[in-house]
């Protein structure tokens, strides 16, 4: 309490004075910037250089080593198509492809991927031609708000590669086959790391089946 | 126009474009990453990171900012000590932050650290040391029912209703059901976290912010910051879901605005996923007692519904769970009561279908219990209690096709194959059952305006401060304008999400499409009249086809009339129709579940919703919305449970790993929704009704009833998790 009294502005700005003066400059400007810090630039972690090859193009970055791959893409390189939904690997909205494999970009630091290639949602189409997965998502209405969509699409592309390479899932009955047949159950199981709160799930499954057929 | 009279035949009835299952016009932007959300609008900004209170009630005794101030890149640390005085009110009126040392709920922002980078802001935020005096609070609804009071929402329906003599009629009836259902705390959990980028230009504030109702939000920001509303602009062309969680202005917006004003640089603030649960709103848990009484014929003679929910002291919003009970079924003696318990936990507010969503979880299961007691088919019970008019308002329904929905659903789903006796359909280790419920959701209309302009090129654009939270607003408005003006959809551009544009209702309460679409309809009517008048045609009989105005043999190209461009505006206001007709959209849900006879695990196998909701504006996006609502209902039935720690007043599972929403594996690919044909002459010029919330209404009850039919376990405490099923399983099963 004493602490508060010490810090409170010397001019007591009341709601009444604000109304009377009719300005906000007084309100916002009269208060002391007690906690405005000096521009201290000492003591932080040393920046680290890294080169990311994003959608085929090299990008040299000097990064705070705490920067996630997700924030490097969004905040440093402007690839805002990749979304931050939870920053904890719980929702899948940030899914991108690193060296062709899907990954939650929020759970990995950018500098760990020095020299690697990253494919984001911006890199899937060829010019004006949408990737078959993107086209199928539009046709089957595999999204509503669009915020999980980049992650769903990148995840689906990565998932097709995994299943065609024979990687089994929890619901795979026959582990000896070289490639897994993508039943509805296989798709649902393998896509369960990508939450869609608008719940386009049946449409996403339909879109993935359609795209998988076109990508053979 | 005021919605005072029935709507006759109009230009939309041709349905050449409206109603068609067109792809979303913003689809390409969304699948290529080109749609930009609030946090993504500008790169050269400062970053804010919120620090939350770690107590639920009490006061801050000290804030040590020293270490954080010395941390690299830090520009400002906002606390109650340096935050400006702000306007206040309830959570729908104002959202002051950092107002003083008092803490009113866990997670209330106590500071915001602004730094050059996100990493620096986050690191410095962790260095802040805040000390508190913790006071004893009231946290648990169930523990504090003795504090309940009658809520008063000035703009809402009365908390209580009473028709006939409920107590006597109930007591005298031969068949009685008296059951208490509980629904848990729930969180919207939309995918895009709340985020705001604030930019000041002199005294003018622009907030790029994730907000469902921009015009209302603008008022709240102005009141909170004590600046004229004309100085505030809200921009939100794309919103990553809302479900009610972004109806109101949240702390991210006000903190960003204040910090940006101080620092004279754009500042953006996003809540972390964990912070969302406490800093923003949630749906209250409820305790609901339902009493139903009938004769042996199954006709309801008494219907009662008592609802308890909680909210912060001073807040009036309660979970209006008995609202549909006042309208859904006939019966001469009726009593509904809502009570609100003041609790020291975060603000409870609207979440998808506030009221109906959890109310029908109770009522529609109680109806199933009644049907079971009467040995009547649940559909037959509902048909017998179909009212001729709204039983409490004593006014006609604007349109009501509940019975048709139930019949159509039963036919499509194979309801006749259901065994009415629980526990009779084994499938390996599973017991399989079917359940159904009715769906009903109020159909409001709100004031909206629109402007439409025909350019010299022959293309049209539409502007309004409407939002598209994923519902498909861009697409249906494009369809309406294209249909009205006789243009292909690629010649119509709809621009939304900016308060520089004409005022619109925004997205909430299932009023968005009807309100915004009707304003646009009126604007298009005015534009048609201008164009027709200019060539001496009668606007009433002229048709707009393929870029021409046509009457009889005469056709004039719009390109010849448009000159430098022609524009018109239009508006819609709710009127007498909203008072003289009881307006709801209706539907019926059918679910088939398997219950593991050993573990009690419930798996949804099939689900179908059949809905009657006026004119469907886009068959594809409407189906998607309905499916989305149904899956929300699956979550309510089986998964979602925001767990309160009754000792410390916080939500234990405040992230997406522990707050379970349905994922792909939970939802069968066969979950589907269909609409039956309906036009509502009293609702609005589009003859449509809201669909954004209808899908969730009753959906969870159909699943709960299927669980009972599968195994005989009647779980009255949502969500229906395996521990509760096991405890409720009949011994012989």
PDB file of C-alpha atoms in Angstrom, chain B residues 450-715:
ATOM      1  CA  UNK B 450     -24.618  -1.754 -46.079  1.00  0.00           C
ATOM      2  CA  UNK B 451     -23.398   0.122 -49.103  1.00  0.00           C
ATOM      3  CA  UNK B 452     -23.228  -1.345 -52.577  1.00  0.00           C
ATOM      4  CA  UNK B 453     -21.674   0.339 -55.595  1.00  0.00           C
ATOM      5  CA  UNK B 454     -21.680  -0.491 -59.260  1.00  0.00           C
ATOM      6  CA  UNK B 455     -18.415   0.605 -60.865  1.00  0.00           C
ATOM      7  CA  UNK B 456     -17.997   1.880 -64.437  1.00  0.00           C
ATOM      8  CA  UNK B 457     -16.423  -1.494 -65.238  1.00  0.00           C
ATOM      9  CA  UNK B 458     -19.700  -3.176 -64.431  1.00  0.00           C
ATOM     10  CA  UNK B 459     -18.363  -4.773 -61.262  1.00  0.00           C
ATOM     11  CA  UNK B 460     -19.975  -4.243 -57.901  1.00  0.00           C
ATOM     12  CA  UNK B 461     -18.487  -3.891 -54.487  1.00  0.00           C
ATOM     13  CA  UNK B 462     -20.086  -4.120 -51.104  1.00  0.00           C
ATOM     14  CA  UNK B 463     -18.811  -2.642 -47.890  1.00  0.00           C
ATOM     15  CA  UNK B 464     -19.974  -3.138 -44.345  1.00  0.00           C
ATOM     16  CA  UNK B 465     -18.383  -3.421 -40.904  1.00  0.00           C
ATOM     17  CA  UNK B 466     -19.551  -7.022 -40.783  1.00  0.00           C
ATOM     18  CA  UNK B 467     -17.200  -9.857 -39.848  1.00  0.00           C
ATOM     19  CA  UNK B 468     -16.613 -13.365 -41.152  1.00  0.00           C
ATOM     20  CA  UNK B 469     -15.431 -15.588 -38.328  1.00  0.00           C
ATOM     21  CA  UNK B 470     -15.434 -18.614 -40.591  1.00  0.00           C
ATOM     22  CA  UNK B 471     -19.168 -18.753 -41.069  1.00  0.00           C
ATOM     23  CA  UNK B 472     -18.991 -17.896 -44.761  1.00  0.00           C
ATOM     24  CA  UNK B 473     -20.210 -14.295 -44.579  1.00  0.00           C
ATOM     25  CA  UNK B 474     -18.023 -13.129 -47.472  1.00  0.00           C
ATOM     26  CA  UNK B 475     -19.488 -15.855 -49.635  1.00  0.00           C
ATOM     27  CA  UNK B 476     -23.180 -15.466 -48.843  1.00  0.00           C
ATOM     28  CA  UNK B 477     -23.024 -11.681 -49.163  1.00  0.00           C
ATOM     29  CA  UNK B 478     -21.336 -12.108 -52.554  1.00  0.00           C
ATOM     30  CA  UNK B 479     -24.146 -14.453 -53.574  1.00  0.00           C
ATOM     31  CA  UNK B 480     -26.864 -12.052 -52.425  1.00  0.00           C
ATOM     32  CA  UNK B 481     -25.372  -9.089 -54.318  1.00  0.00           C
ATOM     33  CA  UNK B 482     -24.739 -11.184 -57.427  1.00  0.00           C
ATOM     34  CA  UNK B 483     -28.288 -12.522 -57.434  1.00  0.00           C
ATOM     35  CA  UNK B 484     -29.841  -9.097 -56.857  1.00  0.00           C
ATOM     36  CA  UNK B 485     -27.764  -7.289 -59.472  1.00  0.00           C
ATOM     37  CA  UNK B 486     -27.690 -10.034 -62.084  1.00  0.00           C
ATOM     38  CA  UNK B 487     -23.913 -10.321 -62.001  1.00  0.00           C
ATOM     39  CA  UNK B 488     -21.633 -13.356 -61.909  1.00  0.00           C
ATOM     40  CA  UNK B 489     -20.012 -13.791 -58.492  1.00  0.00           C
ATOM     41  CA  UNK B 490     -16.565 -12.897 -59.817  1.00  0.00           C
ATOM     42  CA  UNK B 491     -17.899  -9.414 -60.615  1.00  0.00           C
ATOM     43  CA  UNK B 492     -18.823  -8.797 -56.973  1.00  0.00           C
ATOM     44  CA  UNK B 493     -16.281  -7.911 -54.324  1.00  0.00           C
ATOM     45  CA  UNK B 494     -17.311  -7.861 -50.681  1.00  0.00           C
ATOM     46  CA  UNK B 495     -15.170  -5.943 -48.204  1.00  0.00           C
ATOM     47  CA  UNK B 496     -15.798  -6.496 -44.506  1.00  0.00           C
ATOM     48  CA  UNK B 497     -14.155  -6.067 -41.157  1.00  0.00           C
ATOM     49  CA  UNK B 498     -13.551  -2.337 -40.883  1.00  0.00           C
ATOM     50  CA  UNK B 499     -15.463   0.237 -38.855  1.00  0.00           C
ATOM     51  CA  UNK B 500     -14.844   2.767 -41.624  1.00  0.00           C
ATOM     52  CA  UNK B 501     -17.572   0.851 -43.449  1.00  0.00           C
ATOM     53  CA  UNK B 502     -21.310   1.077 -42.629  1.00  0.00           C
ATOM     54  CA  UNK B 503     -22.299  -0.264 -39.226  1.00  0.00           C
ATOM     55  CA  UNK B 504     -23.237  -3.933 -39.065  1.00  0.00           C
ATOM     56  CA  UNK B 505     -24.369  -6.385 -36.445  1.00  0.00           C
ATOM     57  CA  UNK B 506     -21.224  -8.463 -36.518  1.00  0.00           C
ATOM     58  CA  UNK B 507     -21.058 -12.193 -35.928  1.00  0.00           C
ATOM     59  CA  UNK B 508     -22.840 -13.540 -32.878  1.00  0.00           C
ATOM     60  CA  UNK B 509     -26.070 -15.038 -31.650  1.00  0.00           C
ATOM     61  CA  UNK B 510     -26.921 -16.475 -35.064  1.00  0.00           C
ATOM     62  CA  UNK B 511     -27.953 -12.993 -36.219  1.00  0.00           C
ATOM     63  CA  UNK B 512     -25.054 -12.299 -38.567  1.00  0.00           C
ATOM     64  CA  UNK B 513     -26.212 -13.581 -41.929  1.00  0.00           C
ATOM     65  CA  UNK B 514     -29.806 -12.417 -41.493  1.00  0.00           C
ATOM     66  CA  UNK B 515     -28.866  -8.931 -40.308  1.00  0.00           C
ATOM     67  CA  UNK B 516     -25.961  -8.204 -42.649  1.00  0.00           C
ATOM     68  CA  UNK B 517     -27.574 -10.013 -45.557  1.00  0.00           C
ATOM     69  CA  UNK B 518     -30.852  -8.119 -45.171  1.00  0.00           C
ATOM     70  CA  UNK B 519     -29.063  -4.758 -45.055  1.00  0.00           C
ATOM     71  CA  UNK B 520     -27.281  -5.709 -48.249  1.00  0.00           C
ATOM     72  CA  UNK B 521     -30.546  -6.900 -49.784  1.00  0.00           C
ATOM     73  CA  UNK B 522     -32.063  -3.498 -49.035  1.00  0.00           C
ATOM     74  CA  UNK B 523     -29.038  -1.695 -50.462  1.00  0.00           C
ATOM     75  CA  UNK B 524     -29.300  -3.774 -53.630  1.00  0.00           C
ATOM     76  CA  UNK B 525     -33.018  -3.035 -53.868  1.00  0.00           C
ATOM     77  CA  UNK B 526     -32.225   0.680 -53.655  1.00  0.00           C
ATOM     78  CA  UNK B 527     -29.541   0.332 -56.308  1.00  0.00           C
ATOM     79  CA  UNK B 528     -31.913  -1.585 -58.577  1.00  0.00           C
ATOM     80  CA  UNK B 529     -34.462   1.184 -58.195  1.00  0.00           C
ATOM     81  CA  UNK B 530     -31.895   3.873 -59.044  1.00  0.00           C
ATOM     82  CA  UNK B 531     -30.783   1.984 -62.120  1.00  0.00           C
ATOM     83  CA  UNK B 532     -34.307   1.157 -63.258  1.00  0.00           C
ATOM     84  CA  UNK B 533     -35.528   4.705 -62.684  1.00  0.00           C
ATOM     85  CA  UNK B 534     -32.687   6.060 -64.784  1.00  0.00           C
ATOM     86  CA  UNK B 535     -34.060   4.281 -67.854  1.00  0.00           C
ATOM     87  CA  UNK B 536     -37.717   4.672 -66.990  1.00  0.00           C
ATOM     88  CA  UNK B 537     -38.271   1.043 -66.075  1.00  0.00           C
ATOM     89  CA  UNK B 538     -40.417  -0.139 -63.202  1.00  0.00           C
ATOM     90  CA  UNK B 539     -38.039  -1.472 -60.532  1.00  0.00           C
ATOM     91  CA  UNK B 540     -40.798  -3.712 -59.221  1.00  0.00           C
ATOM     92  CA  UNK B 541     -41.081  -5.744 -62.384  1.00  0.00           C
ATOM     93  CA  UNK B 542     -37.618  -5.287 -63.935  1.00  0.00           C
ATOM     94  CA  UNK B 543     -35.323  -8.284 -63.796  1.00  0.00           C
ATOM     95  CA  UNK B 544     -31.566  -8.058 -63.458  1.00  0.00           C
ATOM     96  CA  UNK B 545     -30.041 -10.744 -65.648  1.00  0.00           C
ATOM     97  CA  UNK B 546     -26.514 -11.208 -66.999  1.00  0.00           C
ATOM     98  CA  UNK B 547     -25.488  -7.596 -66.509  1.00  0.00           C
ATOM     99  CA  UNK B 548     -28.712  -6.198 -67.960  1.00  0.00           C
ATOM    100  CA  UNK B 549     -31.976  -4.726 -66.713  1.00  0.00           C
ATOM    101  CA  UNK B 550     -34.796  -6.448 -68.491  1.00  0.00           C
ATOM    102  CA  UNK B 551     -38.521  -5.696 -68.775  1.00  0.00           C
ATOM    103  CA  UNK B 552     -40.518  -7.538 -71.391  1.00  0.00           C
ATOM    104  CA  UNK B 553     -38.649  -7.247 -74.673  1.00  0.00           C
ATOM    105  CA  UNK B 554     -36.433  -4.408 -73.540  1.00  0.00           C
ATOM    106  CA  UNK B 555     -32.939  -5.063 -72.159  1.00  0.00           C
ATOM    107  CA  UNK B 556     -30.437  -2.369 -71.178  1.00  0.00           C
ATOM    108  CA  UNK B 557     -26.835  -3.137 -70.321  1.00  0.00           C
ATOM    109  CA  UNK B 558     -25.790  -1.918 -66.875  1.00  0.00           C
ATOM    110  CA  UNK B 559     -22.604  -0.603 -68.490  1.00  0.00           C
ATOM    111  CA  UNK B 560     -24.720   1.985 -70.327  1.00  0.00           C
ATOM    112  CA  UNK B 561     -26.263   3.260 -67.102  1.00  0.00           C
ATOM    113  CA  UNK B 562     -23.463   3.213 -64.642  1.00  0.00           C
ATOM    114  CA  UNK B 563     -21.634   6.367 -65.719  1.00  0.00           C
ATOM    115  CA  UNK B 564     -19.022   7.171 -63.108  1.00  0.00           C
ATOM    116  CA  UNK B 565     -20.556   4.626 -60.820  1.00  0.00           C
ATOM    117  CA  UNK B 566     -23.830   4.313 -58.975  1.00  0.00           C
ATOM    118  CA  UNK B 567     -24.161   3.439 -55.331  1.00  0.00           C
ATOM    119  CA  UNK B 568     -26.893   2.919 -52.795  1.00  0.00           C
ATOM    120  CA  UNK B 569     -27.180   2.007 -49.184  1.00  0.00           C
ATOM    121  CA  UNK B 570     -29.671   0.056 -47.196  1.00  0.00           C
ATOM    122  CA  UNK B 571     -30.466  -0.888 -43.652  1.00  0.00           C
ATOM    123  CA  UNK B 572     -32.504  -3.354 -41.667  1.00  0.00           C
ATOM    124  CA  UNK B 573     -34.052  -2.937 -38.234  1.00  0.00           C
ATOM    125  CA  UNK B 574     -35.874  -5.484 -36.147  1.00  0.00           C
ATOM    126  CA  UNK B 575     -39.542  -4.575 -35.926  1.00  0.00           C
ATOM    127  CA  UNK B 576     -42.961  -5.900 -34.998  1.00  0.00           C
ATOM    128  CA  UNK B 577     -42.273  -9.304 -36.512  1.00  0.00           C
ATOM    129  CA  UNK B 578     -39.713  -9.912 -33.784  1.00  0.00           C
ATOM    130  CA  UNK B 579     -42.389  -9.301 -31.132  1.00  0.00           C
ATOM    131  CA  UNK B 580     -45.458 -10.738 -32.803  1.00  0.00           C
ATOM    132  CA  UNK B 581     -43.922 -14.023 -33.899  1.00  0.00           C
ATOM    133  CA  UNK B 582     -41.980 -16.549 -31.901  1.00  0.00           C
ATOM    134  CA  UNK B 583     -38.906 -17.097 -34.034  1.00  0.00           C
ATOM    135  CA  UNK B 584     -36.720 -20.138 -33.777  1.00  0.00           C
ATOM    136  CA  UNK B 585     -34.828 -22.400 -36.106  1.00  0.00           C
ATOM    137  CA  UNK B 586     -35.449 -26.096 -35.503  1.00  0.00           C
ATOM    138  CA  UNK B 587     -33.865 -29.456 -36.079  1.00  0.00           C
ATOM    139  CA  UNK B 588     -33.472 -33.018 -34.932  1.00  0.00           C
ATOM    140  CA  UNK B 589     -30.298 -34.887 -34.055  1.00  0.00           C
ATOM    141  CA  UNK B 590     -29.741 -38.617 -34.359  1.00  0.00           C
ATOM    142  CA  UNK B 591     -26.696 -40.346 -32.914  1.00  0.00           C
ATOM    143  CA  UNK B 592     -25.399 -43.896 -32.736  1.00  0.00           C
ATOM    144  CA  UNK B 593     -22.732 -44.740 -30.184  1.00  0.00           C
ATOM    145  CA  UNK B 594     -20.828 -47.750 -29.020  1.00  0.00           C
ATOM    146  CA  UNK B 595     -20.162 -48.151 -25.296  1.00  0.00           C
ATOM    147  CA  UNK B 596     -17.369 -50.482 -24.218  1.00  0.00           C
ATOM    148  CA  UNK B 597     -19.063 -52.824 -21.773  1.00  0.00           C
ATOM    149  CA  UNK B 598     -15.877 -53.257 -19.739  1.00  0.00           C
ATOM    150  CA  UNK B 599     -14.351 -49.782 -19.682  1.00  0.00           C
ATOM    151  CA  UNK B 600     -17.344 -47.533 -20.251  1.00  0.00           C
ATOM    152  CA  UNK B 601     -15.587 -45.826 -23.163  1.00  0.00           C
ATOM    153  CA  UNK B 602     -18.034 -44.100 -25.508  1.00  0.00           C
ATOM    154  CA  UNK B 603     -17.324 -43.832 -29.231  1.00  0.00           C
ATOM    155  CA  UNK B 604     -19.582 -41.939 -31.611  1.00  0.00           C
ATOM    156  CA  UNK B 605     -20.319 -44.112 -34.653  1.00  0.00           C
ATOM    157  CA  UNK B 606     -22.771 -42.128 -36.749  1.00  0.00           C
ATOM    158  CA  UNK B 607     -24.563 -38.838 -36.424  1.00  0.00           C
ATOM    159  CA  UNK B 608     -27.126 -36.945 -38.469  1.00  0.00           C
ATOM    160  CA  UNK B 609     -28.687 -33.539 -38.016  1.00  0.00           C
ATOM    161  CA  UNK B 610     -31.773 -32.477 -39.964  1.00  0.00           C
ATOM    162  CA  UNK B 611     -32.531 -28.777 -39.783  1.00  0.00           C
ATOM    163  CA  UNK B 612     -35.224 -26.307 -40.842  1.00  0.00           C
ATOM    164  CA  UNK B 613     -33.771 -22.827 -40.773  1.00  0.00           C
ATOM    165  CA  UNK B 614     -35.464 -20.760 -43.442  1.00  0.00           C
ATOM    166  CA  UNK B 615     -33.757 -20.105 -46.730  1.00  0.00           C
ATOM    167  CA  UNK B 616     -30.331 -21.687 -46.934  1.00  0.00           C
ATOM    168  CA  UNK B 617     -28.006 -19.073 -48.419  1.00  0.00           C
ATOM    169  CA  UNK B 618     -25.207 -21.442 -49.419  1.00  0.00           C
ATOM    170  CA  UNK B 619     -25.798 -25.166 -49.179  1.00  0.00           C
ATOM    171  CA  UNK B 620     -22.107 -25.954 -48.756  1.00  0.00           C
ATOM    172  CA  UNK B 621     -21.198 -23.462 -46.049  1.00  0.00           C
ATOM    173  CA  UNK B 622     -24.515 -24.029 -44.263  1.00  0.00           C
ATOM    174  CA  UNK B 623     -23.816 -27.740 -44.024  1.00  0.00           C
ATOM    175  CA  UNK B 624     -20.313 -27.012 -42.748  1.00  0.00           C
ATOM    176  CA  UNK B 625     -21.648 -24.713 -40.056  1.00  0.00           C
ATOM    177  CA  UNK B 626     -24.219 -27.259 -38.992  1.00  0.00           C
ATOM    178  CA  UNK B 627     -21.597 -30.006 -38.845  1.00  0.00           C
ATOM    179  CA  UNK B 628     -19.325 -27.714 -36.857  1.00  0.00           C
ATOM    180  CA  UNK B 629     -22.092 -27.087 -34.364  1.00  0.00           C
ATOM    181  CA  UNK B 630     -22.852 -30.784 -34.042  1.00  0.00           C
ATOM    182  CA  UNK B 631     -19.190 -31.542 -33.322  1.00  0.00           C
ATOM    183  CA  UNK B 632     -19.233 -28.809 -30.681  1.00  0.00           C
ATOM    184  CA  UNK B 633     -22.127 -30.779 -29.243  1.00  0.00           C
ATOM    185  CA  UNK B 634     -20.085 -33.968 -29.341  1.00  0.00           C
ATOM    186  CA  UNK B 635     -17.446 -32.135 -27.325  1.00  0.00           C
ATOM    187  CA  UNK B 636     -20.039 -30.974 -24.819  1.00  0.00           C
ATOM    188  CA  UNK B 637     -21.375 -34.501 -24.442  1.00  0.00           C
ATOM    189  CA  UNK B 638     -18.142 -36.462 -24.246  1.00  0.00           C
ATOM    190  CA  UNK B 639     -15.016 -34.337 -23.852  1.00  0.00           C
ATOM    191  CA  UNK B 640     -15.091 -30.747 -22.712  1.00  0.00           C
ATOM    192  CA  UNK B 641     -14.622 -30.053 -19.027  1.00  0.00           C
ATOM    193  CA  UNK B 642     -12.822 -26.989 -17.728  1.00  0.00           C
ATOM    194  CA  UNK B 643     -11.828 -28.139 -14.263  1.00  0.00           C
ATOM    195  CA  UNK B 644     -11.957 -25.610 -11.460  1.00  0.00           C
ATOM    196  CA  UNK B 645      -9.658 -25.904  -8.460  1.00  0.00           C
ATOM    197  CA  UNK B 646     -12.149 -25.055  -5.703  1.00  0.00           C
ATOM    198  CA  UNK B 647      -9.345 -24.127  -3.297  1.00  0.00           C
ATOM    199  CA  UNK B 648      -7.562 -21.548  -5.443  1.00  0.00           C
ATOM    200  CA  UNK B 649     -10.205 -20.554  -7.990  1.00  0.00           C
ATOM    201  CA  UNK B 650      -8.332 -21.309 -11.182  1.00  0.00           C
ATOM    202  CA  UNK B 651      -8.888 -23.563 -14.166  1.00  0.00           C
ATOM    203  CA  UNK B 652      -6.513 -26.486 -13.832  1.00  0.00           C
ATOM    204  CA  UNK B 653      -6.536 -27.670 -17.449  1.00  0.00           C
ATOM    205  CA  UNK B 654      -5.949 -24.342 -19.177  1.00  0.00           C
ATOM    206  CA  UNK B 655      -4.439 -25.527 -22.444  1.00  0.00           C
ATOM    207  CA  UNK B 656      -5.375 -27.636 -25.452  1.00  0.00           C
ATOM    208  CA  UNK B 657      -3.582 -30.717 -24.192  1.00  0.00           C
ATOM    209  CA  UNK B 658      -5.819 -30.948 -21.140  1.00  0.00           C
ATOM    210  CA  UNK B 659      -8.988 -29.133 -22.171  1.00  0.00           C
ATOM    211  CA  UNK B 660     -10.223 -31.739 -24.593  1.00  0.00           C
ATOM    212  CA  UNK B 661     -12.059 -30.648 -27.705  1.00  0.00           C
ATOM    213  CA  UNK B 662     -13.021 -33.163 -30.379  1.00  0.00           C
ATOM    214  CA  UNK B 663     -10.205 -34.134 -32.756  1.00  0.00           C
ATOM    215  CA  UNK B 664     -10.307 -36.042 -36.028  1.00  0.00           C
ATOM    216  CA  UNK B 665     -10.264 -39.426 -34.299  1.00  0.00           C
ATOM    217  CA  UNK B 666     -13.382 -38.561 -32.296  1.00  0.00           C
ATOM    218  CA  UNK B 667     -15.548 -37.673 -35.269  1.00  0.00           C
ATOM    219  CA  UNK B 668     -16.792 -40.306 -37.694  1.00  0.00           C
ATOM    220  CA  UNK B 669     -16.545 -39.347 -41.348  1.00  0.00           C
ATOM    221  CA  UNK B 670     -20.240 -40.226 -41.636  1.00  0.00           C
ATOM    222  CA  UNK B 671     -21.345 -37.319 -39.458  1.00  0.00           C
ATOM    223  CA  UNK B 672     -23.657 -35.333 -41.689  1.00  0.00           C
ATOM    224  CA  UNK B 673     -26.186 -32.501 -41.744  1.00  0.00           C
ATOM    225  CA  UNK B 674     -29.079 -31.821 -44.101  1.00  0.00           C
ATOM    226  CA  UNK B 675     -31.593 -29.004 -44.388  1.00  0.00           C
ATOM    227  CA  UNK B 676     -35.237 -29.346 -45.279  1.00  0.00           C
ATOM    228  CA  UNK B 677     -36.893 -26.723 -47.416  1.00  0.00           C
ATOM    229  CA  UNK B 678     -38.320 -23.758 -45.532  1.00  0.00           C
ATOM    230  CA  UNK B 679     -38.880 -20.074 -46.195  1.00  0.00           C
ATOM    231  CA  UNK B 680     -39.748 -17.823 -43.266  1.00  0.00           C
ATOM    232  CA  UNK B 681     -41.906 -14.857 -44.337  1.00  0.00           C
ATOM    233  CA  UNK B 682     -41.571 -13.148 -40.966  1.00  0.00           C
ATOM    234  CA  UNK B 683     -37.886 -13.417 -40.189  1.00  0.00           C
ATOM    235  CA  UNK B 684     -36.202 -11.013 -42.608  1.00  0.00           C
ATOM    236  CA  UNK B 685     -36.171 -10.137 -46.332  1.00  0.00           C
ATOM    237  CA  UNK B 686     -33.936 -13.134 -47.038  1.00  0.00           C
ATOM    238  CA  UNK B 687     -36.563 -15.391 -45.403  1.00  0.00           C
ATOM    239  CA  UNK B 688     -33.632 -17.079 -43.676  1.00  0.00           C
ATOM    240  CA  UNK B 689     -32.968 -18.020 -40.080  1.00  0.00           C
ATOM    241  CA  UNK B 690     -29.711 -18.323 -38.168  1.00  0.00           C
ATOM    242  CA  UNK B 691     -27.751 -21.552 -38.402  1.00  0.00           C
ATOM    243  CA  UNK B 692     -24.455 -20.864 -36.640  1.00  0.00           C
ATOM    244  CA  UNK B 693     -25.667 -22.193 -33.314  1.00  0.00           C
ATOM    245  CA  UNK B 694     -28.508 -24.497 -34.256  1.00  0.00           C
ATOM    246  CA  UNK B 695     -26.152 -27.411 -34.854  1.00  0.00           C
ATOM    247  CA  UNK B 696     -24.920 -27.507 -31.264  1.00  0.00           C
ATOM    248  CA  UNK B 697     -28.410 -27.238 -29.761  1.00  0.00           C
ATOM    249  CA  UNK B 698     -29.476 -30.656 -28.589  1.00  0.00           C
ATOM    250  CA  UNK B 699     -26.581 -32.452 -30.292  1.00  0.00           C
ATOM    251  CA  UNK B 700     -24.998 -33.590 -27.061  1.00  0.00           C
ATOM    252  CA  UNK B 701     -28.342 -34.769 -25.708  1.00  0.00           C
ATOM    253  CA  UNK B 702     -28.787 -37.103 -28.678  1.00  0.00           C
ATOM    254  CA  UNK B 703     -25.439 -38.669 -27.775  1.00  0.00           C
ATOM    255  CA  UNK B 704     -26.323 -38.928 -24.093  1.00  0.00           C
ATOM    256  CA  UNK B 705     -29.611 -40.586 -25.022  1.00  0.00           C
ATOM    257  CA  UNK B 706     -27.746 -42.971 -27.314  1.00  0.00           C
ATOM    258  CA  UNK B 707     -25.436 -43.903 -24.442  1.00  0.00           C
ATOM    259  CA  UNK B 708     -28.477 -44.746 -22.330  1.00  0.00           C
ATOM    260  CA  UNK B 709     -30.000 -46.761 -25.160  1.00  0.00           C
ATOM    261  CA  UNK B 710     -26.718 -48.595 -25.681  1.00  0.00           C
ATOM    262  CA  UNK B 711     -26.039 -49.655 -22.120  1.00  0.00           C
ATOM    263  CA  UNK B 712     -28.683 -48.358 -19.723  1.00  0.00           C
ATOM    264  CA  UNK B 713     -26.354 -45.847 -18.082  1.00  0.00           C
ATOM    265  CA  UNK B 714     -28.049 -42.485 -17.577  1.00  0.00           C
ATOM    266  CA  UNK B 715     -25.268 -39.995 -16.871  1.00  0.00           C
TER     267      UNK B 715
END
